[in-house]
PDB file of N, CA, C and O in Angstrom:
ATOM      1  N   LEU C   1     -33.287 -20.282  34.785  1.00  0.00           N
ATOM      2  CA  LEU C   1     -33.154 -21.508  34.026  1.00  0.00           C
ATOM      3  C   LEU C   1     -34.001 -22.588  34.657  1.00  0.00           C
ATOM      4  O   LEU C   1     -34.056 -22.699  35.869  1.00  0.00           O
ATOM      5  N   ASP C   2     -34.630 -23.412  33.834  1.00  0.00           N
ATOM      6  CA  ASP C   2     -35.319 -24.535  34.426  1.00  0.00           C
ATOM      7  C   ASP C   2     -34.334 -25.682  34.629  1.00  0.00           C
ATOM      8  O   ASP C   2     -33.179 -25.592  34.239  1.00  0.00           O
ATOM      9  N   TRP C   3     -34.773 -26.736  35.257  1.00  0.00           N
ATOM     10  CA  TRP C   3     -33.881 -27.837  35.643  1.00  0.00           C
ATOM     11  C   TRP C   3     -33.431 -28.677  34.453  1.00  0.00           C
ATOM     12  O   TRP C   3     -32.544 -29.491  34.580  1.00  0.00           O
ATOM     13  N   ARG C   4     -34.026 -28.461  33.285  1.00  0.00           N
ATOM     14  CA  ARG C   4     -33.640 -29.231  32.101  1.00  0.00           C
ATOM     15  C   ARG C   4     -32.550 -28.531  31.293  1.00  0.00           C
ATOM     16  O   ARG C   4     -32.074 -29.076  30.305  1.00  0.00           O
ATOM     17  N   THR C   5     -32.155 -27.364  31.711  1.00  0.00           N
ATOM     18  CA  THR C   5     -31.154 -26.584  30.986  1.00  0.00           C
ATOM     19  C   THR C   5     -29.806 -26.710  31.678  1.00  0.00           C
ATOM     20  O   THR C   5     -29.638 -26.215  32.795  1.00  0.00           O
ATOM     21  N   PRO C   6     -28.833 -27.348  31.047  1.00  0.00           N
ATOM     22  CA  PRO C   6     -27.499 -27.432  31.660  1.00  0.00           C
ATOM     23  C   PRO C   6     -26.860 -26.044  31.786  1.00  0.00           C
ATOM     24  O   PRO C   6     -26.937 -25.223  30.862  1.00  0.00           O
ATOM     25  N   TRP C   7     -26.235 -25.800  32.930  1.00  0.00           N
ATOM     26  CA  TRP C   7     -25.584 -24.508  33.162  1.00  0.00           C
ATOM     27  C   TRP C   7     -24.567 -24.194  32.077  1.00  0.00           C
ATOM     28  O   TRP C   7     -24.487 -23.063  31.605  1.00  0.00           O
ATOM     29  N   ALA C   8     -23.762 -25.168  31.691  1.00  0.00           N
ATOM     30  CA  ALA C   8     -22.713 -24.918  30.701  1.00  0.00           C
ATOM     31  C   ALA C   8     -23.310 -24.416  29.386  1.00  0.00           C
ATOM     32  O   ALA C   8     -22.766 -23.487  28.769  1.00  0.00           O
ATOM     33  N   GLU C   9     -24.418 -25.004  28.968  1.00  0.00           N
ATOM     34  CA  GLU C   9     -25.066 -24.554  27.731  1.00  0.00           C
ATOM     35  C   GLU C   9     -25.628 -23.147  27.879  1.00  0.00           C
ATOM     36  O   GLU C   9     -25.490 -22.312  26.987  1.00  0.00           O
ATOM     37  N   ALA C  10     -26.269 -22.896  28.991  1.00  0.00           N
ATOM     38  CA  ALA C  10     -26.836 -21.566  29.224  1.00  0.00           C
ATOM     39  C   ALA C  10     -25.729 -20.517  29.312  1.00  0.00           C
ATOM     40  O   ALA C  10     -25.853 -19.426  28.752  1.00  0.00           O
ATOM     41  N   ARG C  11     -24.649 -20.862  29.992  1.00  0.00           N
ATOM     42  CA  ARG C  11     -23.543 -19.918  30.131  1.00  0.00           C
ATOM     43  C   ARG C  11     -22.908 -19.629  28.770  1.00  0.00           C
ATOM     44  O   ARG C  11     -22.568 -18.490  28.457  1.00  0.00           O
ATOM     45  N   ALA C  12     -22.775 -20.655  27.933  1.00  0.00           N
ATOM     46  CA  ALA C  12     -22.215 -20.455  26.597  1.00  0.00           C
ATOM     47  C   ALA C  12     -23.119 -19.552  25.750  1.00  0.00           C
ATOM     48  O   ALA C  12     -22.637 -18.709  24.993  1.00  0.00           O
ATOM     49  N   ALA C  13     -24.424 -19.725  25.903  1.00  0.00           N
ATOM     50  CA  ALA C  13     -25.373 -18.920  25.139  1.00  0.00           C
ATOM     51  C   ALA C  13     -25.470 -17.486  25.655  1.00  0.00           C
ATOM     52  O   ALA C  13     -25.727 -16.558  24.881  1.00  0.00           O
ATOM     53  N   TYR C  14     -25.261 -17.316  26.961  1.00  0.00           N
ATOM     54  CA  TYR C  14     -25.402 -16.005  27.599  1.00  0.00           C
ATOM     55  C   TYR C  14     -24.195 -15.724  28.487  1.00  0.00           C
ATOM     56  O   TYR C  14     -24.308 -15.686  29.716  1.00  0.00           O
ATOM     57  N   PRO C  15     -23.033 -15.503  27.899  1.00  0.00           N
ATOM     58  CA  PRO C  15     -21.804 -15.386  28.696  1.00  0.00           C
ATOM     59  C   PRO C  15     -21.739 -14.169  29.623  1.00  0.00           C
ATOM     60  O   PRO C  15     -21.004 -14.195  30.604  1.00  0.00           O
ATOM     61  N   HIS C  16     -22.525 -13.144  29.344  1.00  0.00           N
ATOM     62  CA  HIS C  16     -22.441 -11.920  30.156  1.00  0.00           C
ATOM     63  C   HIS C  16     -23.689 -11.664  31.000  1.00  0.00           C
ATOM     64  O   HIS C  16     -23.783 -10.641  31.661  1.00  0.00           O
ATOM     65  N   HIS C  17     -24.623 -12.600  30.965  1.00  0.00           N
ATOM     66  CA  HIS C  17     -25.864 -12.435  31.725  1.00  0.00           C
ATOM     67  C   HIS C  17     -25.746 -13.056  33.117  1.00  0.00           C
ATOM     68  O   HIS C  17     -24.988 -13.993  33.334  1.00  0.00           O
ATOM     69  N   LEU C  18     -26.532 -12.537  34.028  1.00  0.00           N
ATOM     70  CA  LEU C  18     -26.709 -13.153  35.334  1.00  0.00           C
ATOM     71  C   LEU C  18     -27.721 -14.287  35.151  1.00  0.00           C
ATOM     72  O   LEU C  18     -28.799 -14.069  34.614  1.00  0.00           O
ATOM     73  N   LEU C  19     -27.347 -15.495  35.524  1.00  0.00           N
ATOM     74  CA  LEU C  19     -28.224 -16.652  35.370  1.00  0.00           C
ATOM     75  C   LEU C  19     -28.732 -17.113  36.725  1.00  0.00           C
ATOM     76  O   LEU C  19     -27.989 -17.123  37.698  1.00  0.00           O
ATOM     77  N   GLN C  20     -29.996 -17.499  36.758  1.00  0.00           N
ATOM     78  CA  GLN C  20     -30.617 -17.935  38.007  1.00  0.00           C
ATOM     79  C   GLN C  20     -31.439 -19.184  37.762  1.00  0.00           C
ATOM     80  O   GLN C  20     -32.074 -19.330  36.743  1.00  0.00           O
ATOM     81  N   GLY C  21     -31.434 -20.062  38.747  1.00  0.00           N
ATOM     82  CA  GLY C  21     -32.325 -21.213  38.712  1.00  0.00           C
ATOM     83  C   GLY C  21     -31.590 -22.535  38.611  1.00  0.00           C
ATOM     84  O   GLY C  21     -30.492 -22.686  39.133  1.00  0.00           O
ATOM     85  N   ASN C  22     -32.227 -23.489  37.965  1.00  0.00           N
ATOM     86  CA  ASN C  22     -31.693 -24.763  37.540  1.00  0.00           C
ATOM     87  C   ASN C  22     -31.998 -25.947  38.437  1.00  0.00           C
ATOM     88  O   ASN C  22     -31.968 -27.058  37.956  1.00  0.00           O
ATOM     89  N   LEU C  23     -32.295 -25.789  39.688  1.00  0.00           N
ATOM     90  CA  LEU C  23     -32.613 -26.961  40.510  1.00  0.00           C
ATOM     91  C   LEU C  23     -34.081 -27.348  40.346  1.00  0.00           C
ATOM     92  O   LEU C  23     -34.966 -26.500  40.387  1.00  0.00           O
ATOM     93  N   ASP C  24     -34.318 -28.628  40.155  1.00  0.00           N
ATOM     94  CA  ASP C  24     -35.669 -29.157  39.992  1.00  0.00           C
ATOM     95  C   ASP C  24     -36.423 -29.025  41.318  1.00  0.00           C
ATOM     96  O   ASP C  24     -35.965 -29.510  42.353  1.00  0.00           O
ATOM     97  N   PRO C  25     -37.579 -28.368  41.341  1.00  0.00           N
ATOM     98  CA  PRO C  25     -38.326 -28.221  42.590  1.00  0.00           C
ATOM     99  C   PRO C  25     -38.731 -29.562  43.210  1.00  0.00           C
ATOM    100  O   PRO C  25     -38.895 -29.655  44.425  1.00  0.00           O
ATOM    101  N   VAL C  26     -38.859 -30.602  42.407  1.00  0.00           N
ATOM    102  CA  VAL C  26     -39.205 -31.931  42.923  1.00  0.00           C
ATOM    103  C   VAL C  26     -38.069 -32.469  43.792  1.00  0.00           C
ATOM    104  O   VAL C  26     -38.303 -33.267  44.699  1.00  0.00           O
ATOM    105  N   LEU C  27     -36.847 -32.010  43.549  1.00  0.00           N
ATOM    106  CA  LEU C  27     -35.703 -32.413  44.369  1.00  0.00           C
ATOM    107  C   LEU C  27     -35.990 -32.187  45.848  1.00  0.00           C
ATOM    108  O   LEU C  27     -35.603 -32.986  46.697  1.00  0.00           O
ATOM    109  N   LEU C  28     -36.692 -31.117  46.169  1.00  0.00           N
ATOM    110  CA  LEU C  28     -36.952 -30.783  47.569  1.00  0.00           C
ATOM    111  C   LEU C  28     -37.948 -31.728  48.235  1.00  0.00           C
ATOM    112  O   LEU C  28     -38.170 -31.645  49.442  1.00  0.00           O
ATOM    113  N   LEU C  29     -38.515 -32.644  47.459  1.00  0.00           N
ATOM    114  CA  LEU C  29     -39.383 -33.668  48.044  1.00  0.00           C
ATOM    115  C   LEU C  29     -38.582 -34.909  48.417  1.00  0.00           C
ATOM    116  O   LEU C  29     -39.109 -35.841  49.018  1.00  0.00           O
ATOM    117  N   CYS C  30     -37.300 -34.929  48.056  1.00  0.00           N
ATOM    118  CA  CYS C  30     -36.411 -36.047  48.375  1.00  0.00           C
ATOM    119  C   CYS C  30     -35.827 -35.852  49.774  1.00  0.00           C
ATOM    120  O   CYS C  30     -36.117 -34.872  50.444  1.00  0.00           O
ATOM    121  N   SER C  31     -34.955 -36.758  50.151  1.00  0.00           N
ATOM    122  CA  SER C  31     -34.314 -36.654  51.466  1.00  0.00           C
ATOM    123  C   SER C  31     -33.408 -35.428  51.524  1.00  0.00           C
ATOM    124  O   SER C  31     -32.956 -34.923  50.488  1.00  0.00           O
ATOM    125  N   GLN C  32     -33.121 -34.993  52.742  1.00  0.00           N
ATOM    126  CA  GLN C  32     -32.202 -33.868  52.910  1.00  0.00           C
ATOM    127  C   GLN C  32     -30.823 -34.203  52.341  1.00  0.00           C
ATOM    128  O   GLN C  32     -30.158 -33.336  51.774  1.00  0.00           O
ATOM    129  N   GLY C  33     -30.417 -35.457  52.457  1.00  0.00           N
ATOM    130  CA  GLY C  33     -29.141 -35.882  51.895  1.00  0.00           C
ATOM    131  C   GLY C  33     -29.106 -35.720  50.386  1.00  0.00           C
ATOM    132  O   GLY C  33     -28.106 -35.275  49.818  1.00  0.00           O
ATOM    133  N   ALA C  34     -30.205 -36.077  49.724  1.00  0.00           N
ATOM    134  CA  ALA C  34     -30.291 -35.928  48.267  1.00  0.00           C
ATOM    135  C   ALA C  34     -30.282 -34.456  47.870  1.00  0.00           C
ATOM    136  O   ALA C  34     -29.647 -34.070  46.878  1.00  0.00           O
ATOM    137  N   VAL C  35     -30.969 -33.644  48.659  1.00  0.00           N
ATOM    138  CA  VAL C  35     -30.980 -32.194  48.395  1.00  0.00           C
ATOM    139  C   VAL C  35     -29.571 -31.637  48.523  1.00  0.00           C
ATOM    140  O   VAL C  35     -29.102 -30.890  47.654  1.00  0.00           O
ATOM    141  N   ARG C  36     -28.881 -32.011  49.584  1.00  0.00           N
ATOM    142  CA  ARG C  36     -27.508 -31.529  49.786  1.00  0.00           C
ATOM    143  C   ARG C  36     -26.580 -32.001  48.668  1.00  0.00           C
ATOM    144  O   ARG C  36     -25.775 -31.224  48.151  1.00  0.00           O
ATOM    145  N   ALA C  37     -26.699 -33.250  48.262  1.00  0.00           N
ATOM    146  CA  ALA C  37     -25.828 -33.791  47.212  1.00  0.00           C
ATOM    147  C   ALA C  37     -26.062 -33.079  45.878  1.00  0.00           C
ATOM    148  O   ALA C  37     -25.101 -32.713  45.187  1.00  0.00           O
ATOM    149  N   ALA C  38     -27.313 -32.863  45.524  1.00  0.00           N
ATOM    150  CA  ALA C  38     -27.616 -32.181  44.261  1.00  0.00           C
ATOM    151  C   ALA C  38     -27.155 -30.721  44.295  1.00  0.00           C
ATOM    152  O   ALA C  38     -26.651 -30.204  43.297  1.00  0.00           O
ATOM    153  N   THR C  39     -27.313 -30.089  45.437  1.00  0.00           N
ATOM    154  CA  THR C  39     -26.870 -28.701  45.572  1.00  0.00           C
ATOM    155  C   THR C  39     -25.355 -28.611  45.470  1.00  0.00           C
ATOM    156  O   THR C  39     -24.818 -27.748  44.768  1.00  0.00           O
ATOM    157  N   LYS C  40     -24.658 -29.520  46.136  1.00  0.00           N
ATOM    158  CA  LYS C  40     -23.190 -29.543  46.037  1.00  0.00           C
ATOM    159  C   LYS C  40     -22.749 -29.790  44.604  1.00  0.00           C
ATOM    160  O   LYS C  40     -21.782 -29.183  44.136  1.00  0.00           O
ATOM    161  N   ALA C  41     -23.435 -30.680  43.905  1.00  0.00           N
ATOM    162  CA  ALA C  41     -23.080 -30.968  42.511  1.00  0.00           C
ATOM    163  C   ALA C  41     -23.246 -29.726  41.644  1.00  0.00           C
ATOM    164  O   ALA C  41     -22.374 -29.404  40.822  1.00  0.00           O
ATOM    165  N   LEU C  42     -24.338 -28.998  41.829  1.00  0.00           N
ATOM    166  CA  LEU C  42     -24.546 -27.764  41.072  1.00  0.00           C
ATOM    167  C   LEU C  42     -23.481 -26.735  41.418  1.00  0.00           C
ATOM    168  O   LEU C  42     -22.904 -26.104  40.534  1.00  0.00           O
ATOM    169  N   LEU C  43     -23.195 -26.576  42.690  1.00  0.00           N
ATOM    170  CA  LEU C  43     -22.171 -25.607  43.102  1.00  0.00           C
ATOM    171  C   LEU C  43     -20.799 -25.986  42.541  1.00  0.00           C
ATOM    172  O   LEU C  43     -20.026 -25.112  42.140  1.00  0.00           O
ATOM    173  N   GLY C  44     -20.501 -27.277  42.485  1.00  0.00           N
ATOM    174  CA  GLY C  44     -19.252 -27.737  41.895  1.00  0.00           C
ATOM    175  C   GLY C  44     -19.182 -27.410  40.415  1.00  0.00           C
ATOM    176  O   GLY C  44     -18.146 -26.990  39.906  1.00  0.00           O
ATOM    177  N   GLU C  45     -20.299 -27.609  39.727  1.00  0.00           N
ATOM    178  CA  GLU C  45     -20.349 -27.287  38.302  1.00  0.00           C
ATOM    179  C   GLU C  45     -20.117 -25.794  38.076  1.00  0.00           C
ATOM    180  O   GLU C  45     -19.382 -25.398  37.173  1.00  0.00           O
ATOM    181  N   LEU C  46     -20.711 -24.978  38.903  1.00  0.00           N
ATOM    182  CA  LEU C  46     -20.520 -23.530  38.783  1.00  0.00           C
ATOM    183  C   LEU C  46     -19.069 -23.151  39.053  1.00  0.00           C
ATOM    184  O   LEU C  46     -18.492 -22.304  38.365  1.00  0.00           O
ATOM    185  N   ALA C  47     -18.468 -23.769  40.046  1.00  0.00           N
ATOM    186  CA  ALA C  47     -17.074 -23.476  40.383  1.00  0.00           C
ATOM    187  C   ALA C  47     -16.137 -23.890  39.248  1.00  0.00           C
ATOM    188  O   ALA C  47     -15.199 -23.165  38.918  1.00  0.00           O
ATOM    189  N   ARG C  48     -16.396 -25.054  38.665  1.00  0.00           N
ATOM    190  CA  ARG C  48     -15.561 -25.524  37.551  1.00  0.00           C
ATOM    191  C   ARG C  48     -15.664 -24.591  36.356  1.00  0.00           C
ATOM    192  O   ARG C  48     -14.702 -24.410  35.616  1.00  0.00           O
ATOM    193  N   GLY C  49     -16.825 -23.997  36.160  1.00  0.00           N
ATOM    194  CA  GLY C  49     -17.024 -23.069  35.055  1.00  0.00           C
ATOM    195  C   GLY C  49     -16.466 -21.686  35.328  1.00  0.00           C
ATOM    196  O   GLY C  49     -16.458 -20.826  34.462  1.00  0.00           O
ATOM    197  N   LYS C  50     -16.003 -21.470  36.553  1.00  0.00           N
ATOM    198  CA  LYS C  50     -15.411 -20.196  36.974  1.00  0.00           C
ATOM    199  C   LYS C  50     -16.334 -18.997  36.703  1.00  0.00           C
ATOM    200  O   LYS C  50     -15.878 -17.913  36.432  1.00  0.00           O
ATOM    201  N   SER C  51     -17.619 -19.243  36.784  1.00  0.00           N
ATOM    202  CA  SER C  51     -18.591 -18.187  36.571  1.00  0.00           C
ATOM    203  C   SER C  51     -19.070 -17.646  37.905  1.00  0.00           C
ATOM    204  O   SER C  51     -19.386 -18.402  38.809  1.00  0.00           O
ATOM    205  N   THR C  52     -19.118 -16.352  38.026  1.00  0.00           N
ATOM    206  CA  THR C  52     -19.574 -15.740  39.277  1.00  0.00           C
ATOM    207  C   THR C  52     -20.911 -15.026  39.115  1.00  0.00           C
ATOM    208  O   THR C  52     -21.424 -14.482  40.065  1.00  0.00           O
ATOM    209  N   ARG C  53     -21.474 -15.064  37.934  1.00  0.00           N
ATOM    210  CA  ARG C  53     -22.728 -14.359  37.680  1.00  0.00           C
ATOM    211  C   ARG C  53     -23.890 -15.353  37.721  1.00  0.00           C
ATOM    212  O   ARG C  53     -24.552 -15.590  36.725  1.00  0.00           O
ATOM    213  N   ASN C  54     -24.103 -15.941  38.899  1.00  0.00           N
ATOM    214  CA  ASN C  54     -25.116 -16.977  39.071  1.00  0.00           C
ATOM    215  C   ASN C  54     -25.896 -16.761  40.353  1.00  0.00           C
ATOM    216  O   ASN C  54     -25.341 -16.308  41.350  1.00  0.00           O
ATOM    217  N   ILE C  55     -27.150 -17.153  40.315  1.00  0.00           N
ATOM    218  CA  ILE C  55     -27.979 -17.206  41.512  1.00  0.00           C
ATOM    219  C   ILE C  55     -28.515 -18.629  41.605  1.00  0.00           C
ATOM    220  O   ILE C  55     -29.233 -19.087  40.713  1.00  0.00           O
ATOM    221  N   VAL C  56     -28.136 -19.334  42.649  1.00  0.00           N
ATOM    222  CA  VAL C  56     -28.639 -20.690  42.850  1.00  0.00           C
ATOM    223  C   VAL C  56     -30.091 -20.578  43.299  1.00  0.00           C
ATOM    224  O   VAL C  56     -30.403 -19.856  44.246  1.00  0.00           O
ATOM    225  N   ASN C  57     -30.951 -21.282  42.589  1.00  0.00           N
ATOM    226  CA  ASN C  57     -32.374 -21.196  42.890  1.00  0.00           C
ATOM    227  C   ASN C  57     -33.069 -22.394  42.245  1.00  0.00           C
ATOM    228  O   ASN C  57     -32.458 -23.127  41.477  1.00  0.00           O
ATOM    229  N   LEU C  58     -34.327 -22.551  42.535  1.00  0.00           N
ATOM    230  CA  LEU C  58     -35.111 -23.564  41.860  1.00  0.00           C
ATOM    231  C   LEU C  58     -35.381 -23.109  40.431  1.00  0.00           C
ATOM    232  O   LEU C  58     -35.438 -21.916  40.144  1.00  0.00           O
ATOM    233  N   GLY C  59     -35.573 -24.077  39.548  1.00  0.00           N
ATOM    234  CA  GLY C  59     -35.875 -23.762  38.161  1.00  0.00           C
ATOM    235  C   GLY C  59     -37.336 -23.416  37.947  1.00  0.00           C
ATOM    236  O   GLY C  59     -37.748 -23.104  36.836  1.00  0.00           O
ATOM    237  N   HIS C  60     -38.125 -23.455  38.988  1.00  0.00           N
ATOM    238  CA  HIS C  60     -39.537 -23.103  38.959  1.00  0.00           C
ATOM    239  C   HIS C  60     -39.956 -22.897  40.403  1.00  0.00           C
ATOM    240  O   HIS C  60     -39.159 -23.072  41.308  1.00  0.00           O
ATOM    241  N   GLY C  61     -41.193 -22.573  40.641  1.00  0.00           N
ATOM    242  CA  GLY C  61     -41.655 -22.294  41.994  1.00  0.00           C
ATOM    243  C   GLY C  61     -41.603 -23.495  42.929  1.00  0.00           C
ATOM    244  O   GLY C  61     -41.568 -24.640  42.498  1.00  0.00           O
ATOM    245  N   ILE C  62     -41.625 -23.189  44.198  1.00  0.00           N
ATOM    246  CA  ILE C  62     -41.591 -24.234  45.225  1.00  0.00           C
ATOM    247  C   ILE C  62     -42.969 -24.908  45.297  1.00  0.00           C
ATOM    248  O   ILE C  62     -44.005 -24.254  45.187  1.00  0.00           O
ATOM    249  N   LEU C  63     -42.963 -26.214  45.436  1.00  0.00           N
ATOM    250  CA  LEU C  63     -44.208 -26.966  45.498  1.00  0.00           C
ATOM    251  C   LEU C  63     -44.834 -26.845  46.893  1.00  0.00           C
ATOM    252  O   LEU C  63     -44.110 -26.792  47.895  1.00  0.00           O
ATOM    253  N   PRO C  64     -46.152 -26.798  46.993  1.00  0.00           N
ATOM    254  CA  PRO C  64     -46.817 -26.611  48.288  1.00  0.00           C
ATOM    255  C   PRO C  64     -46.453 -27.660  49.336  1.00  0.00           C
ATOM    256  O   PRO C  64     -46.397 -27.350  50.525  1.00  0.00           O
ATOM    257  N   GLN C  65     -46.193 -28.883  48.924  1.00  0.00           N
ATOM    258  CA  GLN C  65     -45.911 -29.958  49.875  1.00  0.00           C
ATOM    259  C   GLN C  65     -44.429 -30.062  50.247  1.00  0.00           C
ATOM    260  O   GLN C  65     -44.028 -30.996  50.938  1.00  0.00           O
ATOM    261  N   THR C  66     -43.630 -29.099  49.846  1.00  0.00           N
ATOM    262  CA  THR C  66     -42.192 -29.129  50.126  1.00  0.00           C
ATOM    263  C   THR C  66     -41.928 -28.995  51.626  1.00  0.00           C
ATOM    264  O   THR C  66     -42.387 -28.036  52.259  1.00  0.00           O
ATOM    265  N   PRO C  67     -41.171 -29.921  52.212  1.00  0.00           N
ATOM    266  CA  PRO C  67     -40.842 -29.812  53.635  1.00  0.00           C
ATOM    267  C   PRO C  67     -39.875 -28.634  53.885  1.00  0.00           C
ATOM    268  O   PRO C  67     -38.895 -28.477  53.156  1.00  0.00           O
ATOM    269  N   PRO C  68     -40.148 -27.832  54.880  1.00  0.00           N
ATOM    270  CA  PRO C  68     -39.244 -26.727  55.201  1.00  0.00           C
ATOM    271  C   PRO C  68     -37.799 -27.196  55.449  1.00  0.00           C
ATOM    272  O   PRO C  68     -36.848 -26.471  55.142  1.00  0.00           O
ATOM    273  N   GLU C  69     -37.641 -28.404  55.972  1.00  0.00           N
ATOM    274  CA  GLU C  69     -36.291 -28.922  56.250  1.00  0.00           C
ATOM    275  C   GLU C  69     -35.483 -29.101  54.961  1.00  0.00           C
ATOM    276  O   GLU C  69     -34.272 -28.941  54.956  1.00  0.00           O
ATOM    277  N   SER C  70     -36.158 -29.418  53.869  1.00  0.00           N
ATOM    278  CA  SER C  70     -35.465 -29.557  52.588  1.00  0.00           C
ATOM    279  C   SER C  70     -35.000 -28.205  52.069  1.00  0.00           C
ATOM    280  O   SER C  70     -33.903 -28.073  51.516  1.00  0.00           O
ATOM    281  N   VAL C  71     -35.833 -27.195  52.255  1.00  0.00           N
ATOM    282  CA  VAL C  71     -35.445 -25.834  51.864  1.00  0.00           C
ATOM    283  C   VAL C  71     -34.244 -25.398  52.708  1.00  0.00           C
ATOM    284  O   VAL C  71     -33.289 -24.810  52.191  1.00  0.00           O
ATOM    285  N   ALA C  72     -34.270 -25.716  53.984  1.00  0.00           N
ATOM    286  CA  ALA C  72     -33.161 -25.372  54.875  1.00  0.00           C
ATOM    287  C   ALA C  72     -31.875 -26.073  54.441  1.00  0.00           C
ATOM    288  O   ALA C  72     -30.796 -25.471  54.460  1.00  0.00           O
ATOM    289  N   ALA C  73     -31.976 -27.330  54.014  1.00  0.00           N
ATOM    290  CA  ALA C  73     -30.788 -28.068  53.561  1.00  0.00           C
ATOM    291  C   ALA C  73     -30.192 -27.411  52.315  1.00  0.00           C
ATOM    292  O   ALA C  73     -28.966 -27.258  52.204  1.00  0.00           O
ATOM    293  N   LEU C  74     -31.037 -27.010  51.382  1.00  0.00           N
ATOM    294  CA  LEU C  74     -30.584 -26.302  50.183  1.00  0.00           C
ATOM    295  C   LEU C  74     -29.881 -25.006  50.568  1.00  0.00           C
ATOM    296  O   LEU C  74     -28.743 -24.745  50.138  1.00  0.00           O
ATOM    297  N   CYS C  75     -30.511 -24.206  51.383  1.00  0.00           N
ATOM    298  CA  CYS C  75     -29.931 -22.913  51.789  1.00  0.00           C
ATOM    299  C   CYS C  75     -28.631 -23.105  52.565  1.00  0.00           C
ATOM    300  O   CYS C  75     -27.686 -22.348  52.375  1.00  0.00           O
ATOM    301  N   ASP C  76     -28.584 -24.115  53.418  1.00  0.00           N
ATOM    302  CA  ASP C  76     -27.382 -24.386  54.202  1.00  0.00           C
ATOM    303  C   ASP C  76     -26.198 -24.729  53.296  1.00  0.00           C
ATOM    304  O   ASP C  76     -25.089 -24.232  53.505  1.00  0.00           O
ATOM    305  N   GLU C  77     -26.425 -25.546  52.283  1.00  0.00           N
ATOM    306  CA  GLU C  77     -25.330 -25.906  51.371  1.00  0.00           C
ATOM    307  C   GLU C  77     -24.838 -24.708  50.579  1.00  0.00           C
ATOM    308  O   GLU C  77     -23.634 -24.541  50.381  1.00  0.00           O
ATOM    309  N   VAL C  78     -25.741 -23.860  50.149  1.00  0.00           N
ATOM    310  CA  VAL C  78     -25.328 -22.654  49.424  1.00  0.00           C
ATOM    311  C   VAL C  78     -24.556 -21.729  50.346  1.00  0.00           C
ATOM    312  O   VAL C  78     -23.495 -21.191  49.961  1.00  0.00           O
ATOM    313  N   ALA C  79     -25.015 -21.567  51.568  1.00  0.00           N
ATOM    314  CA  ALA C  79     -24.316 -20.692  52.529  1.00  0.00           C
ATOM    315  C   ALA C  79     -22.928 -21.241  52.841  1.00  0.00           C
ATOM    316  O   ALA C  79     -21.971 -20.467  52.947  1.00  0.00           O
ATOM    317  N   ARG C  80     -22.813 -22.547  52.993  1.00  0.00           N
ATOM    318  CA  ARG C  80     -21.495 -23.155  53.270  1.00  0.00           C
ATOM    319  C   ARG C  80     -20.518 -22.876  52.139  1.00  0.00           C
ATOM    320  O   ARG C  80     -19.339 -22.650  52.374  1.00  0.00           O
ATOM    321  N   SER C  81     -21.001 -22.914  50.911  1.00  0.00           N
ATOM    322  CA  SER C  81     -20.107 -22.701  49.767  1.00  0.00           C
ATOM    323  C   SER C  81     -19.653 -21.248  49.680  1.00  0.00           C
ATOM    324  O   SER C  81     -18.596 -20.962  49.139  1.00  0.00           O
ATOM    325  N   ALA C  82     -20.467 -20.346  50.204  1.00  0.00           N
ATOM    326  CA  ALA C  82     -20.133 -18.923  50.148  1.00  0.00           C
ATOM    327  C   ALA C  82     -19.174 -18.515  51.262  1.00  0.00           C
ATOM    328  O   ALA C  82     -18.548 -17.474  51.189  1.00  0.00           O
ATOM    329  N   ALA C  83     -19.086 -19.349  52.288  1.00  0.00           N
ATOM    330  CA  ALA C  83     -18.253 -18.998  53.448  1.00  0.00           C
ATOM    331  C   ALA C  83     -16.778 -19.149  53.163  1.00  0.00           C
ATOM    332  O   ALA C  83     -16.308 -19.764  52.294  1.00  0.00           O
TER     333      ALA C  83
END
């Protein structure tokens, strides 16, 4: 899914599919705090929808100028939610 597609709409359209994506790659150019907040918000939305057939990922490829620390913040928040 790209970042313009709400998870709830995609899930309603494809209730039995594995869905992946949705985070805007430009988000990773923001502060680590913003990355963590957006990731937590997405994870909260997924939890509220009680859907387990999801892969948290960017809605498109990673931009060349993306700081590795932002990628680490995204991965850390996803790992924390899985623990």
